[in-house]
Amino acid sequence: IIENIRKYPSELKKSANNLVVFDGSLNAKVIFVGEAPGKEEDEQGLPFVGRAGQLLNKMLKAINLKREEVYITNVVNWRPPNNRTPTDREILEFLPFLQQQIDTINPNYIFLLGNVATKAILSSPLSLAKLRGKWHEYESLKLNKKIYTIASYHPAFLLRSPQHKKASWEDLQMLQKKLKNEE
């Protein structure tokens, strides 16, 4: 997958330093999907390593998960110029690579971080505020199962708008409950 993304002739490649695909476990039960690499991620070649990544690590710890136990990726794998939001065209360009990652990892759960990830995976016209707080099902064309999916706020958004942390915590607790019921 990494080589396929590296070879793909995306315009974003021209302004980015490093390809950023994933961090974590290839045997993960949970995939966390963000939108695109930021400045620190572009420098280090890993997703969620800046301030938002530090908050994500705290969020994982709060529900007894370690970063090494989950799979963390983004919808878009090259940093958009000036940290702008990926365009619809860029999201569609990279969606097959995200779907390949989901098929390869074969998780039981997908946790969507923010609007871009939610739009890409759930393909819904509804806002994140309307979609969060309940389970959805993601169906892969290659996997013969439905994957429970929840949409929540992106850690970068939570840093700017801490009043939404309570809602995000409720979403995390929903995931924690599902994982506990699996044990």
PDB file of N, CA, C and O in Angstrom, residues 54-84:
ATOM      1  N   GLN A  54      -0.718  14.271  20.681  1.00  0.00           N
ATOM      2  CA  GLN A  54      -0.552  14.123  22.129  1.00  0.00           C
ATOM      3  C   GLN A  54      -1.914  13.988  22.807  1.00  0.00           C
ATOM      4  O   GLN A  54      -2.090  13.173  23.717  1.00  0.00           O
ATOM      5  N   LEU A  55      -2.882  14.765  22.327  1.00  0.00           N
ATOM      6  CA  LEU A  55      -4.237  14.643  22.879  1.00  0.00           C
ATOM      7  C   LEU A  55      -4.829  13.277  22.512  1.00  0.00           C
ATOM      8  O   LEU A  55      -5.460  12.634  23.356  1.00  0.00           O
ATOM      9  N   LEU A  56      -4.614  12.815  21.287  1.00  0.00           N
ATOM     10  CA  LEU A  56      -5.105  11.488  20.902  1.00  0.00           C
ATOM     11  C   LEU A  56      -4.504  10.415  21.809  1.00  0.00           C
ATOM     12  O   LEU A  56      -5.220   9.508  22.253  1.00  0.00           O
ATOM     13  N   ASN A  57      -3.222  10.516  22.111  1.00  0.00           N
ATOM     14  CA  ASN A  57      -2.590   9.548  23.017  1.00  0.00           C
ATOM     15  C   ASN A  57      -3.278   9.543  24.383  1.00  0.00           C
ATOM     16  O   ASN A  57      -3.521   8.479  24.957  1.00  0.00           O
ATOM     17  N   LYS A  58      -3.635  10.729  24.904  1.00  0.00           N
ATOM     18  CA  LYS A  58      -4.338  10.829  26.188  1.00  0.00           C
ATOM     19  C   LYS A  58      -5.730  10.218  26.085  1.00  0.00           C
ATOM     20  O   LYS A  58      -6.212   9.572  27.017  1.00  0.00           O
ATOM     21  N   MET A  59      -6.378  10.446  24.949  1.00  0.00           N
ATOM     22  CA  MET A  59      -7.721   9.896  24.728  1.00  0.00           C
ATOM     23  C   MET A  59      -7.668   8.365  24.727  1.00  0.00           C
ATOM     24  O   MET A  59      -8.512   7.703  25.338  1.00  0.00           O
ATOM     25  N   LEU A  60      -6.661   7.820  24.055  1.00  0.00           N
ATOM     26  CA  LEU A  60      -6.505   6.361  24.019  1.00  0.00           C
ATOM     27  C   LEU A  60      -6.265   5.820  25.425  1.00  0.00           C
ATOM     28  O   LEU A  60      -6.888   4.840  25.841  1.00  0.00           O
ATOM     29  N   LYS A  61      -5.356   6.468  26.127  1.00  0.00           N
ATOM     30  CA  LYS A  61      -5.016   6.028  27.487  1.00  0.00           C
ATOM     31  C   LYS A  61      -6.252   6.051  28.391  1.00  0.00           C
ATOM     32  O   LYS A  61      -6.430   5.172  29.235  1.00  0.00           O
ATOM     33  N   ALA A  62      -7.112   7.041  28.191  1.00  0.00           N
ATOM     34  CA  ALA A  62      -8.321   7.180  29.014  1.00  0.00           C
ATOM     35  C   ALA A  62      -9.265   5.985  28.867  1.00  0.00           C
ATOM     36  O   ALA A  62     -10.051   5.692  29.771  1.00  0.00           O
ATOM     37  N   ILE A  63      -9.183   5.279  27.734  1.00  0.00           N
ATOM     38  CA  ILE A  63     -10.030   4.089  27.554  1.00  0.00           C
ATOM     39  C   ILE A  63      -9.166   2.813  27.527  1.00  0.00           C
ATOM     40  O   ILE A  63      -9.539   1.801  26.940  1.00  0.00           O
ATOM     41  N   ASN A  64      -8.013   2.914  28.170  1.00  0.00           N
ATOM     42  CA  ASN A  64      -7.108   1.765  28.348  1.00  0.00           C
ATOM     43  C   ASN A  64      -6.582   1.179  27.044  1.00  0.00           C
ATOM     44  O   ASN A  64      -6.447  -0.043  26.919  1.00  0.00           O
ATOM     45  N   LEU A  65      -6.306   2.037  26.078  1.00  0.00           N
ATOM     46  CA  LEU A  65      -5.674   1.592  24.834  1.00  0.00           C
ATOM     47  C   LEU A  65      -4.309   2.262  24.719  1.00  0.00           C
ATOM     48  O   LEU A  65      -4.114   3.375  25.195  1.00  0.00           O
ATOM     49  N   LYS A  66      -3.413   1.570  24.079  1.00  0.00           N
ATOM     50  CA  LYS A  66      -2.094   2.137  23.801  1.00  0.00           C
ATOM     51  C   LYS A  66      -2.014   2.406  22.303  1.00  0.00           C
ATOM     52  O   LYS A  66      -2.600   1.689  21.500  1.00  0.00           O
ATOM     53  N   ARG A  67      -1.247   3.402  21.957  1.00  0.00           N
ATOM     54  CA  ARG A  67      -1.048   3.760  20.551  1.00  0.00           C
ATOM     55  C   ARG A  67      -0.546   2.558  19.748  1.00  0.00           C
ATOM     56  O   ARG A  67      -0.922   2.376  18.603  1.00  0.00           O
ATOM     57  N   GLU A  68       0.290   1.741  20.366  1.00  0.00           N
ATOM     58  CA  GLU A  68       0.860   0.571  19.683  1.00  0.00           C
ATOM     59  C   GLU A  68      -0.189  -0.518  19.413  1.00  0.00           C
ATOM     60  O   GLU A  68       0.060  -1.428  18.634  1.00  0.00           O
ATOM     61  N   GLU A  69      -1.344  -0.448  20.075  1.00  0.00           N
ATOM     62  CA  GLU A  69      -2.380  -1.476  19.928  1.00  0.00           C
ATOM     63  C   GLU A  69      -3.407  -1.139  18.846  1.00  0.00           C
ATOM     64  O   GLU A  69      -4.184  -2.002  18.450  1.00  0.00           O
ATOM     65  N   VAL A  70      -3.432   0.124  18.430  1.00  0.00           N
ATOM     66  CA  VAL A  70      -4.418   0.554  17.441  1.00  0.00           C
ATOM     67  C   VAL A  70      -3.700   0.915  16.149  1.00  0.00           C
ATOM     68  O   VAL A  70      -2.473   0.977  16.107  1.00  0.00           O
ATOM     69  N   TYR A  71      -4.460   1.145  15.095  1.00  0.00           N
ATOM     70  CA  TYR A  71      -3.913   1.555  13.804  1.00  0.00           C
ATOM     71  C   TYR A  71      -4.381   2.981  13.569  1.00  0.00           C
ATOM     72  O   TYR A  71      -5.579   3.269  13.648  1.00  0.00           O
ATOM     73  N   ILE A  72      -3.440   3.884  13.311  1.00  0.00           N
ATOM     74  CA  ILE A  72      -3.756   5.298  13.144  1.00  0.00           C
ATOM     75  C   ILE A  72      -3.344   5.730  11.738  1.00  0.00           C
ATOM     76  O   ILE A  72      -2.205   5.494  11.325  1.00  0.00           O
ATOM     77  N   THR A  73      -4.277   6.325  11.021  1.00  0.00           N
ATOM     78  CA  THR A  73      -3.999   6.769   9.657  1.00  0.00           C
ATOM     79  C   THR A  73      -4.798   8.036   9.362  1.00  0.00           C
ATOM     80  O   THR A  73      -5.488   8.569  10.232  1.00  0.00           O
ATOM     81  N   ASN A  74      -4.705   8.503   8.132  1.00  0.00           N
ATOM     82  CA  ASN A  74      -5.458   9.675   7.677  1.00  0.00           C
ATOM     83  C   ASN A  74      -6.124   9.359   6.344  1.00  0.00           C
ATOM     84  O   ASN A  74      -5.717   8.435   5.648  1.00  0.00           O
ATOM     85  N   VAL A  75      -7.119  10.154   5.997  1.00  0.00           N
ATOM     86  CA  VAL A  75      -7.767  10.009   4.699  1.00  0.00           C
ATOM     87  C   VAL A  75      -6.768  10.340   3.591  1.00  0.00           C
ATOM     88  O   VAL A  75      -6.641   9.626   2.608  1.00  0.00           O
ATOM     89  N   VAL A  76      -6.033  11.443   3.762  1.00  0.00           N
ATOM     90  CA  VAL A  76      -5.053  11.904   2.784  1.00  0.00           C
ATOM     91  C   VAL A  76      -3.660  11.700   3.387  1.00  0.00           C
ATOM     92  O   VAL A  76      -3.451  11.982   4.562  1.00  0.00           O
ATOM     93  N   ASN A  77      -2.717  11.216   2.594  1.00  0.00           N
ATOM     94  CA  ASN A  77      -1.414  10.823   3.126  1.00  0.00           C
ATOM     95  C   ASN A  77      -0.265  11.790   2.845  1.00  0.00           C
ATOM     96  O   ASN A  77       0.870  11.538   3.252  1.00  0.00           O
ATOM     97  N   TRP A  78      -0.532  12.885   2.159  1.00  0.00           N
ATOM     98  CA  TRP A  78       0.453  13.943   1.967  1.00  0.00           C
ATOM     99  C   TRP A  78      -0.116  15.204   2.582  1.00  0.00           C
ATOM    100  O   TRP A  78      -1.318  15.458   2.486  1.00  0.00           O
ATOM    101  N   ARG A  79       0.731  16.028   3.192  1.00  0.00           N
ATOM    102  CA  ARG A  79       0.265  17.256   3.828  1.00  0.00           C
ATOM    103  C   ARG A  79      -0.211  18.263   2.787  1.00  0.00           C
ATOM    104  O   ARG A  79       0.533  18.628   1.883  1.00  0.00           O
ATOM    105  N   PRO A  80      -1.458  18.738   2.908  1.00  0.00           N
ATOM    106  CA  PRO A  80      -1.917  19.811   2.030  1.00  0.00           C
ATOM    107  C   PRO A  80      -1.156  21.105   2.357  1.00  0.00           C
ATOM    108  O   PRO A  80      -0.794  21.331   3.515  1.00  0.00           O
ATOM    109  N   PRO A  81      -0.911  21.954   1.360  1.00  0.00           N
ATOM    110  CA  PRO A  81      -0.184  23.206   1.601  1.00  0.00           C
ATOM    111  C   PRO A  81      -0.843  24.049   2.695  1.00  0.00           C
ATOM    112  O   PRO A  81      -2.070  24.145   2.757  1.00  0.00           O
ATOM    113  N   ASN A  82      -0.025  24.603   3.561  1.00  0.00           N
ATOM    114  CA  ASN A  82      -0.493  25.480   4.649  1.00  0.00           C
ATOM    115  C   ASN A  82      -1.530  24.830   5.564  1.00  0.00           C
ATOM    116  O   ASN A  82      -2.379  25.503   6.120  1.00  0.00           O
ATOM    117  N   ASN A  83      -1.482  23.513   5.671  1.00  0.00           N
ATOM    118  CA  ASN A  83      -2.412  22.767   6.543  1.00  0.00           C
ATOM    119  C   ASN A  83      -3.879  22.971   6.181  1.00  0.00           C
ATOM    120  O   ASN A  83      -4.760  22.827   7.020  1.00  0.00           O
ATOM    121  N   ARG A  84      -4.152  23.307   4.929  1.00  0.00           N
ATOM    122  CA  ARG A  84      -5.551  23.498   4.549  1.00  0.00           C
ATOM    123  C   ARG A  84      -6.278  22.151   4.570  1.00  0.00           C
ATOM    124  O   ARG A  84      -5.674  21.089   4.527  1.00  0.00           O
TER     125      ARG A  84
END
